mmCIF file of C-alpha atoms in Angstrom:
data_model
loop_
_atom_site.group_PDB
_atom_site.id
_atom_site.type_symbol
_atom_site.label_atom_id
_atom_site.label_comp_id
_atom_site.label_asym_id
_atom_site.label_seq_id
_atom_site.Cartn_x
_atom_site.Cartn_y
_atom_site.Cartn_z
ATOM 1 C CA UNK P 1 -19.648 6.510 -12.615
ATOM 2 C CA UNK P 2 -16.428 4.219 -12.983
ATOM 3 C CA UNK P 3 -14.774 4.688 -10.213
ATOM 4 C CA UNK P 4 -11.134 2.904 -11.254
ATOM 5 C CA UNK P 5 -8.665 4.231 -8.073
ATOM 6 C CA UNK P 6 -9.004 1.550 -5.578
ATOM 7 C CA UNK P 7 -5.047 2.075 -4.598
ATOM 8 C CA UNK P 8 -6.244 5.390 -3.285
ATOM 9 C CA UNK P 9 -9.001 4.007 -1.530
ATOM 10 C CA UNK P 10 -12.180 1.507 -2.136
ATOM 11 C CA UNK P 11 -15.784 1.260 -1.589
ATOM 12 C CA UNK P 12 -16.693 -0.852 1.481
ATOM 13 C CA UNK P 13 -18.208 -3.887 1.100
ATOM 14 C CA UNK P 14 -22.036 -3.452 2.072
ATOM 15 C CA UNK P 15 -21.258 -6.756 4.870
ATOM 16 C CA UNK P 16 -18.465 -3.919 6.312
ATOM 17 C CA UNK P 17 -20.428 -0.632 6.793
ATOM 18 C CA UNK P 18 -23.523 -2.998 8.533
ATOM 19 C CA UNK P 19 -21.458 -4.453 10.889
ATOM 20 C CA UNK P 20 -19.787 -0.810 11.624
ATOM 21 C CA UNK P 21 -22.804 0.403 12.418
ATOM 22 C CA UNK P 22 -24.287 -2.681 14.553
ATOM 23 C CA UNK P 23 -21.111 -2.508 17.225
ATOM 24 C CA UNK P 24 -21.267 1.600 16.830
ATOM 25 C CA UNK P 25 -24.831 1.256 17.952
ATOM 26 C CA UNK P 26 -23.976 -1.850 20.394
ATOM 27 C CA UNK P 27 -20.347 -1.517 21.892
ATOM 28 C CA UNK P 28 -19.623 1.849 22.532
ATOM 29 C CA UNK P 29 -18.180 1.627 25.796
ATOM 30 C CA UNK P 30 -14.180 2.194 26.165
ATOM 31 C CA UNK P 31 -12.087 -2.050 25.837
ATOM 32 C CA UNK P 32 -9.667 0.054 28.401
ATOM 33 C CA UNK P 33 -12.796 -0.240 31.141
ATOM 34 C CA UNK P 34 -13.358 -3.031 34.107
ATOM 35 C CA UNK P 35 -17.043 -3.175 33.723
ATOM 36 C CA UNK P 36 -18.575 -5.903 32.088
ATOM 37 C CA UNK P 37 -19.477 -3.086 29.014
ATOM 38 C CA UNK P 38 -15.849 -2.700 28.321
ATOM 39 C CA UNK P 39 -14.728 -6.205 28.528
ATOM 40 C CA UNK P 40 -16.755 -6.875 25.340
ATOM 41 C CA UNK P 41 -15.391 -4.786 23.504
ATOM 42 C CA UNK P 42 -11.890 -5.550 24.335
ATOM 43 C CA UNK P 43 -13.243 -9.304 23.302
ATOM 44 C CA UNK P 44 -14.334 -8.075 20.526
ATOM 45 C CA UNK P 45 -10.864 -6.149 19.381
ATOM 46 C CA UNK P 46 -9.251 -9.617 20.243
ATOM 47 C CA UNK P 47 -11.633 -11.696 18.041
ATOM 48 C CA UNK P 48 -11.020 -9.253 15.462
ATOM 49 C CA UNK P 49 -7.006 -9.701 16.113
ATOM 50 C CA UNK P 50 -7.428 -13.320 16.065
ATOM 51 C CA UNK P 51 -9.446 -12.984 12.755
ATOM 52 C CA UNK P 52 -6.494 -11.137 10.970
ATOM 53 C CA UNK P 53 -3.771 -13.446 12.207
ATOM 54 C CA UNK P 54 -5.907 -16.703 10.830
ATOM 55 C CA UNK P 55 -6.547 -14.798 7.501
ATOM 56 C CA UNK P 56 -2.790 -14.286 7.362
ATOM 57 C CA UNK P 57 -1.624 -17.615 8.993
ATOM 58 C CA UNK P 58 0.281 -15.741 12.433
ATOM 59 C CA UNK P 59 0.049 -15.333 15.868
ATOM 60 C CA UNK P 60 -3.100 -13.387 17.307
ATOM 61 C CA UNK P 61 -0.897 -11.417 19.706
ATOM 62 C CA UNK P 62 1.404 -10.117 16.703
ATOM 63 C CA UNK P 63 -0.867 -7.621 15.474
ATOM 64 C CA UNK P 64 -1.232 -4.254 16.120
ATOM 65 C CA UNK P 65 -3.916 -1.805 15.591
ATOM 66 C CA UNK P 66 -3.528 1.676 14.675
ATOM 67 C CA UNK P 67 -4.942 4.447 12.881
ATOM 68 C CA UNK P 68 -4.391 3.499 9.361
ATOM 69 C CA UNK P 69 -0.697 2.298 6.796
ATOM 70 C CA UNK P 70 0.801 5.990 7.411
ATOM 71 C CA UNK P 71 0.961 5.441 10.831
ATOM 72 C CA UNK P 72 1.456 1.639 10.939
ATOM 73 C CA UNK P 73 4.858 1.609 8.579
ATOM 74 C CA UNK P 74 5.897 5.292 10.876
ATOM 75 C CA UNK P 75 5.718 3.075 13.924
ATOM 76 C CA UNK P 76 7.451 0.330 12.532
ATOM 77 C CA UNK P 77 10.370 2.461 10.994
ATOM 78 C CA UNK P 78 10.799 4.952 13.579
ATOM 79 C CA UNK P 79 9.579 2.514 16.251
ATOM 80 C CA UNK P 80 12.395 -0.334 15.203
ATOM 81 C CA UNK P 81 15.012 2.145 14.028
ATOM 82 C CA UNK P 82 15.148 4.189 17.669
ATOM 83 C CA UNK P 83 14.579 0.519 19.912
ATOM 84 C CA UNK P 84 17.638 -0.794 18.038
ATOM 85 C CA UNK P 85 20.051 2.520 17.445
ATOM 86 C CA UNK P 86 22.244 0.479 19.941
ATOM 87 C CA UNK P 87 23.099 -1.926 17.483
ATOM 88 C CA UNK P 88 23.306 0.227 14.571
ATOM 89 C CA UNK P 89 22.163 3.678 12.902
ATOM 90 C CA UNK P 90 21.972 2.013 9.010
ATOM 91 C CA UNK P 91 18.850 1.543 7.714
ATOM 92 C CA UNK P 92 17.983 0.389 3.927
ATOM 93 C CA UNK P 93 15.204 1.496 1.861
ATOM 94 C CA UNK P 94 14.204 1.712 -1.860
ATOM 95 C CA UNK P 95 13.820 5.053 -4.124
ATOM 96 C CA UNK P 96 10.347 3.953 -4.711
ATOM 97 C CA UNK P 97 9.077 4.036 -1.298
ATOM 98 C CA UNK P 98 5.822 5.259 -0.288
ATOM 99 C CA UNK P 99 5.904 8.743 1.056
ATOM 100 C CA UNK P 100 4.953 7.283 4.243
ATOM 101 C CA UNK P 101 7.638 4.620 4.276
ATOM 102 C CA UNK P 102 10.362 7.562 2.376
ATOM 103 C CA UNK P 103 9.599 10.743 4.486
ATOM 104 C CA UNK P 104 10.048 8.607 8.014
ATOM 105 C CA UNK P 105 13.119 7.725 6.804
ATOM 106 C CA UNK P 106 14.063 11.178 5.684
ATOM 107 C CA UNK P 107 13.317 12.050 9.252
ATOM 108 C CA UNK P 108 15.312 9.908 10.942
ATOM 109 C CA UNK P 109 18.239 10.890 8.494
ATOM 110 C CA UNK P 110 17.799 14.171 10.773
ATOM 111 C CA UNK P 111 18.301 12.077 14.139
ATOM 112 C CA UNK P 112 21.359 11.371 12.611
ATOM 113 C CA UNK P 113 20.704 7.452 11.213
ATOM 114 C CA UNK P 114 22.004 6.652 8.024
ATOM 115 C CA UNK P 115 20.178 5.807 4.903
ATOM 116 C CA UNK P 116 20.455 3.693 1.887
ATOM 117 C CA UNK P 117 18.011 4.429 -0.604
ATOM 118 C CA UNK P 118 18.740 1.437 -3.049
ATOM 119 C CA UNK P 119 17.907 2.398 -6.736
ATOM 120 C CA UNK P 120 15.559 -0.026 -8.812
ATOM 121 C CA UNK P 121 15.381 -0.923 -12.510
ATOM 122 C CA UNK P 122 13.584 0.201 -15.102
ATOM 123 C CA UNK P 123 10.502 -2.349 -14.129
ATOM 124 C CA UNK P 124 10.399 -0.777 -10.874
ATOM 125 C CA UNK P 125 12.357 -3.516 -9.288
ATOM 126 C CA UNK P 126 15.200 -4.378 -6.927
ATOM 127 C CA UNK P 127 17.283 -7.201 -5.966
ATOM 128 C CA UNK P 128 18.462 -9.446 -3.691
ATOM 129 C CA UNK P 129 21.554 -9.025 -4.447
ATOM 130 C CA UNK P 130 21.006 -5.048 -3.925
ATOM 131 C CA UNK P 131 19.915 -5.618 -0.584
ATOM 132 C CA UNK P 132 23.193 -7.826 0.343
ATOM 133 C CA UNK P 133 25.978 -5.429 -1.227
ATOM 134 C CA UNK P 134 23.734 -2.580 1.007
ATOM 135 C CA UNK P 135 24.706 -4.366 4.061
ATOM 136 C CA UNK P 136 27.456 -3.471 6.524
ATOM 137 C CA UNK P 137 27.818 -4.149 9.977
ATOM 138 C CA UNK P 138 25.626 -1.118 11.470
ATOM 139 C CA UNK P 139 22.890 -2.364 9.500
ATOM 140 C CA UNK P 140 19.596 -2.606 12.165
ATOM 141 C CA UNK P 141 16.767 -1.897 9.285
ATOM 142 C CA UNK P 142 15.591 -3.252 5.726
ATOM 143 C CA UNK P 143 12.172 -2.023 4.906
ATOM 144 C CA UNK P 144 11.104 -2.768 1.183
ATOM 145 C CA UNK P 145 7.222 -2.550 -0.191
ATOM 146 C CA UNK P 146 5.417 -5.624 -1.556
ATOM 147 C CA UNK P 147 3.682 -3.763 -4.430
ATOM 148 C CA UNK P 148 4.548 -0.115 -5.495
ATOM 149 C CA UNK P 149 1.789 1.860 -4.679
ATOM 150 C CA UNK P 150 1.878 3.817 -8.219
ATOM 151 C CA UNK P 151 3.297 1.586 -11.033
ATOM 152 C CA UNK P 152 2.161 -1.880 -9.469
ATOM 153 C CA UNK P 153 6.070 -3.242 -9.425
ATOM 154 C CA UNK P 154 5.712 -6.613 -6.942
ATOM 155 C CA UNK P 155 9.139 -6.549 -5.257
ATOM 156 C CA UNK P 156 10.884 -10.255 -4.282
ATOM 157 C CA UNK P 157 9.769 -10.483 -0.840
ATOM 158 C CA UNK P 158 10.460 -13.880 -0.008
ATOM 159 C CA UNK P 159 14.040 -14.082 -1.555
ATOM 160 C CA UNK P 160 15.178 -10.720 0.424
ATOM 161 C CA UNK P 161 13.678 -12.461 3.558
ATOM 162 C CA UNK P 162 15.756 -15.455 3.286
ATOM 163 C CA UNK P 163 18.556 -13.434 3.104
ATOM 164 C CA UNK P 164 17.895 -11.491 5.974
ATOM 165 C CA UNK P 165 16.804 -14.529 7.787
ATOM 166 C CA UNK P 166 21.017 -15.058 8.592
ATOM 167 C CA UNK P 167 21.234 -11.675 9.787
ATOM 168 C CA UNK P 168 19.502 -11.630 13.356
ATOM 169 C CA UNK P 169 20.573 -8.076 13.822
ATOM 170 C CA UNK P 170 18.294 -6.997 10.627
ATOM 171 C CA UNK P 171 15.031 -6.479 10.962
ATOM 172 C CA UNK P 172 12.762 -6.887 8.087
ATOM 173 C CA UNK P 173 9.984 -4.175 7.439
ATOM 174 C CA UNK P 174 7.507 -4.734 4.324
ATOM 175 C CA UNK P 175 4.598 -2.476 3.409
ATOM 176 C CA UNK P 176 2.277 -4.536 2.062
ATOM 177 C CA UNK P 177 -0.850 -1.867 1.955
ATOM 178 C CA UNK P 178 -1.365 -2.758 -1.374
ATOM 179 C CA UNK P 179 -0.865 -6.179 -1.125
ATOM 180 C CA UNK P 180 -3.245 -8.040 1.563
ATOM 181 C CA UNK P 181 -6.045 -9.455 0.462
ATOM 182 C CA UNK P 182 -5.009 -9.165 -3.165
ATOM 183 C CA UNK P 183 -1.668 -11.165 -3.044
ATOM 184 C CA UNK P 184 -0.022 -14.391 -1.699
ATOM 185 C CA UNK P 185 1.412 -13.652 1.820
ATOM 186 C CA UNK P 186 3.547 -15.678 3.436
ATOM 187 C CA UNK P 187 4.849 -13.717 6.361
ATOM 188 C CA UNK P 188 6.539 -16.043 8.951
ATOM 189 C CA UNK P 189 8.101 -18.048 5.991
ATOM 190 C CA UNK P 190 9.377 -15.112 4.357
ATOM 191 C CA UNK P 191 10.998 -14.003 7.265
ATOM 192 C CA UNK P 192 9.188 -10.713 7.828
ATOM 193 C CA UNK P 193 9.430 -9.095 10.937
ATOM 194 C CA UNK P 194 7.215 -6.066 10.509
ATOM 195 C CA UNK P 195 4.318 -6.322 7.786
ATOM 196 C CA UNK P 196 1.960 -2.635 7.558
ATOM 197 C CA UNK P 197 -1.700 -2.548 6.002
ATOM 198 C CA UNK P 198 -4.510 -0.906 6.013
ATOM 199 C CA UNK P 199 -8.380 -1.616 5.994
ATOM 200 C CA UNK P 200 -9.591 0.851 3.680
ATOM 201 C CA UNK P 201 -7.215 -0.067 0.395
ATOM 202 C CA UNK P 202 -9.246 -3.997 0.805
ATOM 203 C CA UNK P 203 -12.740 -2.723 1.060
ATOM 204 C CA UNK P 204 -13.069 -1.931 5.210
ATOM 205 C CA UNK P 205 -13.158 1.685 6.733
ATOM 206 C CA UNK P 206 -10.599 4.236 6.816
ATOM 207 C CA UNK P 207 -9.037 4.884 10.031
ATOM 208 C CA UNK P 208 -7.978 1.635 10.732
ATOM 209 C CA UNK P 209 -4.295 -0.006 10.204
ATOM 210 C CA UNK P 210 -2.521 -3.063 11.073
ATOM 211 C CA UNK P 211 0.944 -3.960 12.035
ATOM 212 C CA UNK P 212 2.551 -6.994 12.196
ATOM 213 C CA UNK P 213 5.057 -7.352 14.740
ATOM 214 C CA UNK P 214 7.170 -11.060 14.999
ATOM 215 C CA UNK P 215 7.573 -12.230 18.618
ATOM 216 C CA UNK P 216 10.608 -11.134 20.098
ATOM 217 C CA UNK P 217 10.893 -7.648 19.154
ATOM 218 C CA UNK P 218 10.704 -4.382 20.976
ATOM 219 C CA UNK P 219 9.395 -1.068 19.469
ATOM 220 C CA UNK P 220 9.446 2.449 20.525
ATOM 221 C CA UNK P 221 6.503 3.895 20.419
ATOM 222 C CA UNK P 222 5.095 7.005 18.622
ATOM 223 C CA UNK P 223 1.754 7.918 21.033
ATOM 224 C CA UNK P 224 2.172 7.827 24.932
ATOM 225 C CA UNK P 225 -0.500 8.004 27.473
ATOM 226 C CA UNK P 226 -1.520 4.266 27.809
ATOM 227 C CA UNK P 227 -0.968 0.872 27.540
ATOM 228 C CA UNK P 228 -3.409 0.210 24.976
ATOM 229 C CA UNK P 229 -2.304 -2.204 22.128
ATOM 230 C CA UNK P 230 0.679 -3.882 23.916
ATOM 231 C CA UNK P 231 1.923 -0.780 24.642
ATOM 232 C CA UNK P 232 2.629 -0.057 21.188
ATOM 233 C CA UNK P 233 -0.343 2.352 20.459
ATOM 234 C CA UNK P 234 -1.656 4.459 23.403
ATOM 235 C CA UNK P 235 -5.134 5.837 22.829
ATOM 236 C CA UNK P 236 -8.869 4.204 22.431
ATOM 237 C CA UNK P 237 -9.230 1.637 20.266
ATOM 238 C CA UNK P 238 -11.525 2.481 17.411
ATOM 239 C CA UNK P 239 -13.485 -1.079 18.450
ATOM 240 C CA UNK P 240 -16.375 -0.619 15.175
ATOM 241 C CA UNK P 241 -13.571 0.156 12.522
ATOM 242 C CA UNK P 242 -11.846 -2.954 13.829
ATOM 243 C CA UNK P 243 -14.119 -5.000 13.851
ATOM 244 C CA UNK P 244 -15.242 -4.346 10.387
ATOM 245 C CA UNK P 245 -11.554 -4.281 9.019
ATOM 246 C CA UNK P 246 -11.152 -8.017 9.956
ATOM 247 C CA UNK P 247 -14.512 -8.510 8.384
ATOM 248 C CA UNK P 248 -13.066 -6.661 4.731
ATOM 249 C CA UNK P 249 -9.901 -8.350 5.073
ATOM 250 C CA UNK P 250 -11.422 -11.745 5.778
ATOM 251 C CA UNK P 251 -14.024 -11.236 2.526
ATOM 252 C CA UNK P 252 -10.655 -9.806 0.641
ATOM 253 C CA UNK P 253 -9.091 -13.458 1.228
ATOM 254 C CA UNK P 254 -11.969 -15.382 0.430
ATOM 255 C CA UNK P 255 -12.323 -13.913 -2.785
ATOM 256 C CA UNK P 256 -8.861 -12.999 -3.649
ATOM 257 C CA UNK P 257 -7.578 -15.891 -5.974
ATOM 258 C CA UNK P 258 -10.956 -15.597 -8.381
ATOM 259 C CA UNK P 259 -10.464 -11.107 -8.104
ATOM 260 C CA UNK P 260 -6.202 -11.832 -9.093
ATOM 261 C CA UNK P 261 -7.525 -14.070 -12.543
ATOM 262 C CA UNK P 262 -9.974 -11.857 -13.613
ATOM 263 C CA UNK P 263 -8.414 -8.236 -12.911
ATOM 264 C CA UNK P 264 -5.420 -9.408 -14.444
ATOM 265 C CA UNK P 265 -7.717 -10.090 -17.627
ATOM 266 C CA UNK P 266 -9.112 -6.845 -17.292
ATOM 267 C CA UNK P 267 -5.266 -5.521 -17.118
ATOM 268 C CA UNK P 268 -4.185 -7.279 -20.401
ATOM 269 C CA UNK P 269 -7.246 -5.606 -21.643
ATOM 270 C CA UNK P 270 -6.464 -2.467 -21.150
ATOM 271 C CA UNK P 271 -2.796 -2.353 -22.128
ATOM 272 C CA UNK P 272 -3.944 -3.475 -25.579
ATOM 273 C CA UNK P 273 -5.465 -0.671 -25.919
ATOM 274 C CA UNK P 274 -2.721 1.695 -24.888
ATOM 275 C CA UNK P 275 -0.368 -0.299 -27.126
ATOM 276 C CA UNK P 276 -2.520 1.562 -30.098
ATOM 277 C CA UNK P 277 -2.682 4.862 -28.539
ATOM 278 C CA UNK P 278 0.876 5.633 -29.328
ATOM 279 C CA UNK P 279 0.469 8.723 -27.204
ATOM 280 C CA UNK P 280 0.825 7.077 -23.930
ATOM 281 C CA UNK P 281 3.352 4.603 -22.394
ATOM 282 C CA UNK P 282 2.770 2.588 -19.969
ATOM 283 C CA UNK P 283 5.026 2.696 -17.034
ATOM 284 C CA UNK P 284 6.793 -0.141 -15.138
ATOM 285 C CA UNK P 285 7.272 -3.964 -15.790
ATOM 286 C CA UNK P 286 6.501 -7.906 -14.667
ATOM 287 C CA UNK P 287 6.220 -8.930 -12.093
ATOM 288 C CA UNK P 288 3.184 -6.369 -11.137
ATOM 289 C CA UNK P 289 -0.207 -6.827 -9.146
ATOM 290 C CA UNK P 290 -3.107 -7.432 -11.371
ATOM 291 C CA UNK P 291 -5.069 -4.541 -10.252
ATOM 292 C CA UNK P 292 -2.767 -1.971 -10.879
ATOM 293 C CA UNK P 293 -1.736 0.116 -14.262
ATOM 294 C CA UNK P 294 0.295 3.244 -14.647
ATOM 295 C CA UNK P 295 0.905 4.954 -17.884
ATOM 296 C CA UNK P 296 2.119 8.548 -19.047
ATOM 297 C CA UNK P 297 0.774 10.982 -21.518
ATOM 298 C CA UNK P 298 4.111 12.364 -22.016
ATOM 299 C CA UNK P 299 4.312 16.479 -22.479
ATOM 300 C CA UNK P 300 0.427 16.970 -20.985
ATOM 301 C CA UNK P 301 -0.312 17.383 -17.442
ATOM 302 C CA UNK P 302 -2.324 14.404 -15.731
ATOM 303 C CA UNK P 303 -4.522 17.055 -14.591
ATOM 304 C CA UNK P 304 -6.238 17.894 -17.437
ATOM 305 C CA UNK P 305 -6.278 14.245 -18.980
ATOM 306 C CA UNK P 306 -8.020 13.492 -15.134
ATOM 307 C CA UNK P 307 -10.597 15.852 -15.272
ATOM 308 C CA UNK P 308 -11.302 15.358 -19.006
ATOM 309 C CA UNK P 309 -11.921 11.664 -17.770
ATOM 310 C CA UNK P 310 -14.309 12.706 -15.122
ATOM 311 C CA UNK P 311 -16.392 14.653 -17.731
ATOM 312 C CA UNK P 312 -16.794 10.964 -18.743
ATOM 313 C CA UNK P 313 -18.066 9.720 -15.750
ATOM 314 C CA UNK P 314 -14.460 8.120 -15.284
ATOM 315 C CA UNK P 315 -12.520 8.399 -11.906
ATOM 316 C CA UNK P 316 -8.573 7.885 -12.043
ATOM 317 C CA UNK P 317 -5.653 9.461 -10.597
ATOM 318 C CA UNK P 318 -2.074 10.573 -11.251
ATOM 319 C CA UNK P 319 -0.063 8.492 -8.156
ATOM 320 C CA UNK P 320 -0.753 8.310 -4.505
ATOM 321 C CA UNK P 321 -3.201 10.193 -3.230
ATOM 322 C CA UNK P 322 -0.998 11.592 -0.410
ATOM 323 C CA UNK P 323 1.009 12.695 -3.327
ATOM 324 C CA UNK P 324 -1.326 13.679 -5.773
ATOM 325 C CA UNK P 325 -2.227 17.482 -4.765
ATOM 326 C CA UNK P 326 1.477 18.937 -5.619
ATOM 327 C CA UNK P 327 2.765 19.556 -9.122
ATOM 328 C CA UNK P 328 5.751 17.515 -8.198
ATOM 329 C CA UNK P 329 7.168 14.590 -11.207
ATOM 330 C CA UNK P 330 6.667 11.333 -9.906
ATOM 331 C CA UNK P 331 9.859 10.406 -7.543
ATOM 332 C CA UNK P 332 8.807 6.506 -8.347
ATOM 333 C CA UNK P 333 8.563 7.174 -12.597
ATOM 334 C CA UNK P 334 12.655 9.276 -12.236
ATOM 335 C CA UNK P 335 13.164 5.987 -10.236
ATOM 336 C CA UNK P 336 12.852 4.219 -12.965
ATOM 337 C CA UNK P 337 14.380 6.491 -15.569
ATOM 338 C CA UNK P 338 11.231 8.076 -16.911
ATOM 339 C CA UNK P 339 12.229 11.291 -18.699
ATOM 340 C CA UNK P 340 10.449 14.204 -16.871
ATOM 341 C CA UNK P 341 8.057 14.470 -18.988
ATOM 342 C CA UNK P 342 6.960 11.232 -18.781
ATOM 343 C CA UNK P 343 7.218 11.043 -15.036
ATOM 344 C CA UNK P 344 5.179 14.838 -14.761
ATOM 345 C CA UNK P 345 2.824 12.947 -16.756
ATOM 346 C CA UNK P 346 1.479 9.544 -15.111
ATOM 347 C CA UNK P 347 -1.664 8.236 -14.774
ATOM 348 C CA UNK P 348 -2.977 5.486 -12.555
ATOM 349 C CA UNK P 349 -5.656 2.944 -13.015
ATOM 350 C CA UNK P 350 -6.491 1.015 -10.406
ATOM 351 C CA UNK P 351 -9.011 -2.230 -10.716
ATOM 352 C CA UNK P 352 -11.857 -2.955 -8.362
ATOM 353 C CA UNK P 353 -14.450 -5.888 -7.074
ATOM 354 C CA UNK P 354 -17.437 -4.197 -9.754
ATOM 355 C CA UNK P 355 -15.245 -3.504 -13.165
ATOM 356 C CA UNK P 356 -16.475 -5.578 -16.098
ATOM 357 C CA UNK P 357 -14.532 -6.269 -19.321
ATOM 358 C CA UNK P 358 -17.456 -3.603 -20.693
ATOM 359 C CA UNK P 359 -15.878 -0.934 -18.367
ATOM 360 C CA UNK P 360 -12.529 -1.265 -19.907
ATOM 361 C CA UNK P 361 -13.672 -0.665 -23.120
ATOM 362 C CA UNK P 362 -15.339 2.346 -22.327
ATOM 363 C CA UNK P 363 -12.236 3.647 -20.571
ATOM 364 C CA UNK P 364 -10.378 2.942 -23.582
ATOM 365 C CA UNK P 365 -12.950 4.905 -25.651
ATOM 366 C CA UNK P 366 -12.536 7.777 -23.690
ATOM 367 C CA UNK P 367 -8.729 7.609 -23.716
ATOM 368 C CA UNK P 368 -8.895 7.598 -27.207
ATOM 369 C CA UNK P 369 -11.302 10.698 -27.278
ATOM 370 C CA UNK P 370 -9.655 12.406 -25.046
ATOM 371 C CA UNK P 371 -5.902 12.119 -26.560
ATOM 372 C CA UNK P 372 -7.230 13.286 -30.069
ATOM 373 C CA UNK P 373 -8.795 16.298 -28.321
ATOM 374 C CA UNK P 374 -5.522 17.102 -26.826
ATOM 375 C CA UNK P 375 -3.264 16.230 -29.550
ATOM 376 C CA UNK P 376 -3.428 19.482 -31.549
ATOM 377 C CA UNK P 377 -2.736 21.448 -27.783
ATOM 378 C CA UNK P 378 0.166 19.295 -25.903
ATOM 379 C CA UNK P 379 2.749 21.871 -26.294
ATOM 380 C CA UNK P 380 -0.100 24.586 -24.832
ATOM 381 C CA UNK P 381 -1.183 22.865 -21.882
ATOM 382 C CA UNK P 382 2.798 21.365 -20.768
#
């Protein structure tokens, strides 16, 4: 099997799921306890903390654990947005958000906040200069993804920061789930305030997130009933997933310079051979992460060109997988201007630690078979 949608999720390193099991098997008393049972695992929660804020040059006590991104970028929109609604109800956001990142702020449209959803270009980008115009005095919020979970788009994260650096009011929110451990991050210099990722997109467990948090800010939180995690997150830690997510995300940075060179090969690669399959387009434009590619089959549904890929022994996918189960055009590919049937018609490929130059050749084979198969039937199966 290929398995090419590591955006969705990836296979844990072997390291990971050993030392998961070894503190499931030794430390399975509560970190919230007195006894001497509990205080190792709370040591071993703040090792891991300490482990995540060397890996991503910060401050141990500015991370928080949670349950995974979805809940680590709801905390830090909802939680910054309601702490702050003194200052301000305007909050800025992107078209191409997430659903995580886009349906929080939806919500808090309904708690009567204000939203700009700033539009992006036909790369899948925005700009600095966006973000300024956006501005007004009410503003409280910015919150802007590092790399577009579906077409790869790597938005300028540094330059917006030092723009919002002047504005002490502002805080700075980026969702970098699809960016740690397979990007440059340079979060205190870039002026980030909240940064959201999660273990299972870099090769650790699901169930556990991260969140960022700068000294000096306050958020409200989403779970009550303890005092667990700074009083961010109430509830047990999950002390074996956490442990083994600083493990991933330390591997993720060890490796990630050599993984950037060589999946970016394999990228170039494979949008050679698009570029003579005149069927498909691919979607988006530089700057993009290495490990991502999105193209459309426009008038077929991604359905069928998914499960014709699987008869292959191929595994892809059409956008996020939160997303993926509704019939829905791509919000992110109309972002861009995508007609709609381009954006009903997208396709994601996303690179992982095993795929060879071989493997992108035999994806490209079975493209190839697969589009003259459906050729004669696009206007059936639309």
């Amino acid at each position: 099997m290929l398995y090419f949608d590591h955006c969705a999720s990836t296979p844990p390193y072997d390291e990971v799921v050993q030392t998961m099991m070894e503190v499931m098997r030794s430390e399975y008393a509560n970190p919230s306890s007195l006894h001497l049972a509990g205080t190792a695992a709370d040591k071993l929660i703040e090792r891991s903390r300490a482990v995540i804020a060397s890996q991503l040059q910060t401050k141990a006590g500015s991370w928080i654990f949670t349950g995974g991104g979805t809940e680590s970028n709801n905390l830090a929109i909802k939680g910054a947005a309601r702490q702050y609604a003194g200052r301000g109800r305007h909050l800025i956001t992107t078209q191409i958000e997430h659903a995580s990142v886009y349906e929080a702020f939806a919500q808090l449209e309904q708690e009567g906040f204000r939203v700009t959803y700033l539009p992006v270009s036909e790369s899948g980008h925005v700009t600095p200069e966006q973000v300024e115009k956006a501005l007004t005095d009410e503003t409280i919020l910015v919150s802007i993804m590092h790399v577009n979970n579906e077409i790869g788009s790597v938005q300028p994260i540094g330059q917006i920061g030092s723009l919002l650096k002047r504005l002490p009011k502002v805080i700075f929110h980026v969702d970098a789930v699809q960016s740690i451990g397979k990007l440059p991050l340079q979060i205190e210099e870039w002026g980030i305030d909240l940064l959201s990722g999660s273990a299972h997109k870099l090769r650790g467990p699901k169930g556990v997130g991260y969140l960022y948090m700068r000294d000096g800010l306050s958020l409200h939180p989403l779970f009550t009933g303890g005092t667990q995690e700074f009083g961010y997150r109430a509830g047990t830690q999950n002390v074996p997933g956490i442990v083994a997510s600083a493990k991933a995300l330390r591997m993720s940075m060890e490796s990630m310079e050599e993984r950037q060179r060589r999946m970016l090969g394999l990228k170039r690669q494979l949008i050679g051979i698009i570029a003579e399959i005149p069927e498909l387009k691919v979607n988006g434009g530089e700057p993009s992460a290495a490990h991502i590619l999105h193209f459309s089959y426009p008038g077929m549904k991604p359905e069928v060109v998914i499960h014709m890929l699987e008869q292959h022994g191929i595994m892809a996918s059409t956008k996020s997988a939160c997303s993926s189960k509704d019939n829905k055009p791509s919000r992110v590919l109309l972002a861009i201007g995508a007609s709609l049937e381009q954006a009903s018609g997208g396709i994601r490929i996303s690179f992982g630690d095993e795929h060879q130059e071989r493997d992108i050749a035999e994806l490209g084979a079975a493209l190839r078979r697969i589009v003259g198969q459906l050729k004669p039937l696009e206007r059936r199966l639309t």
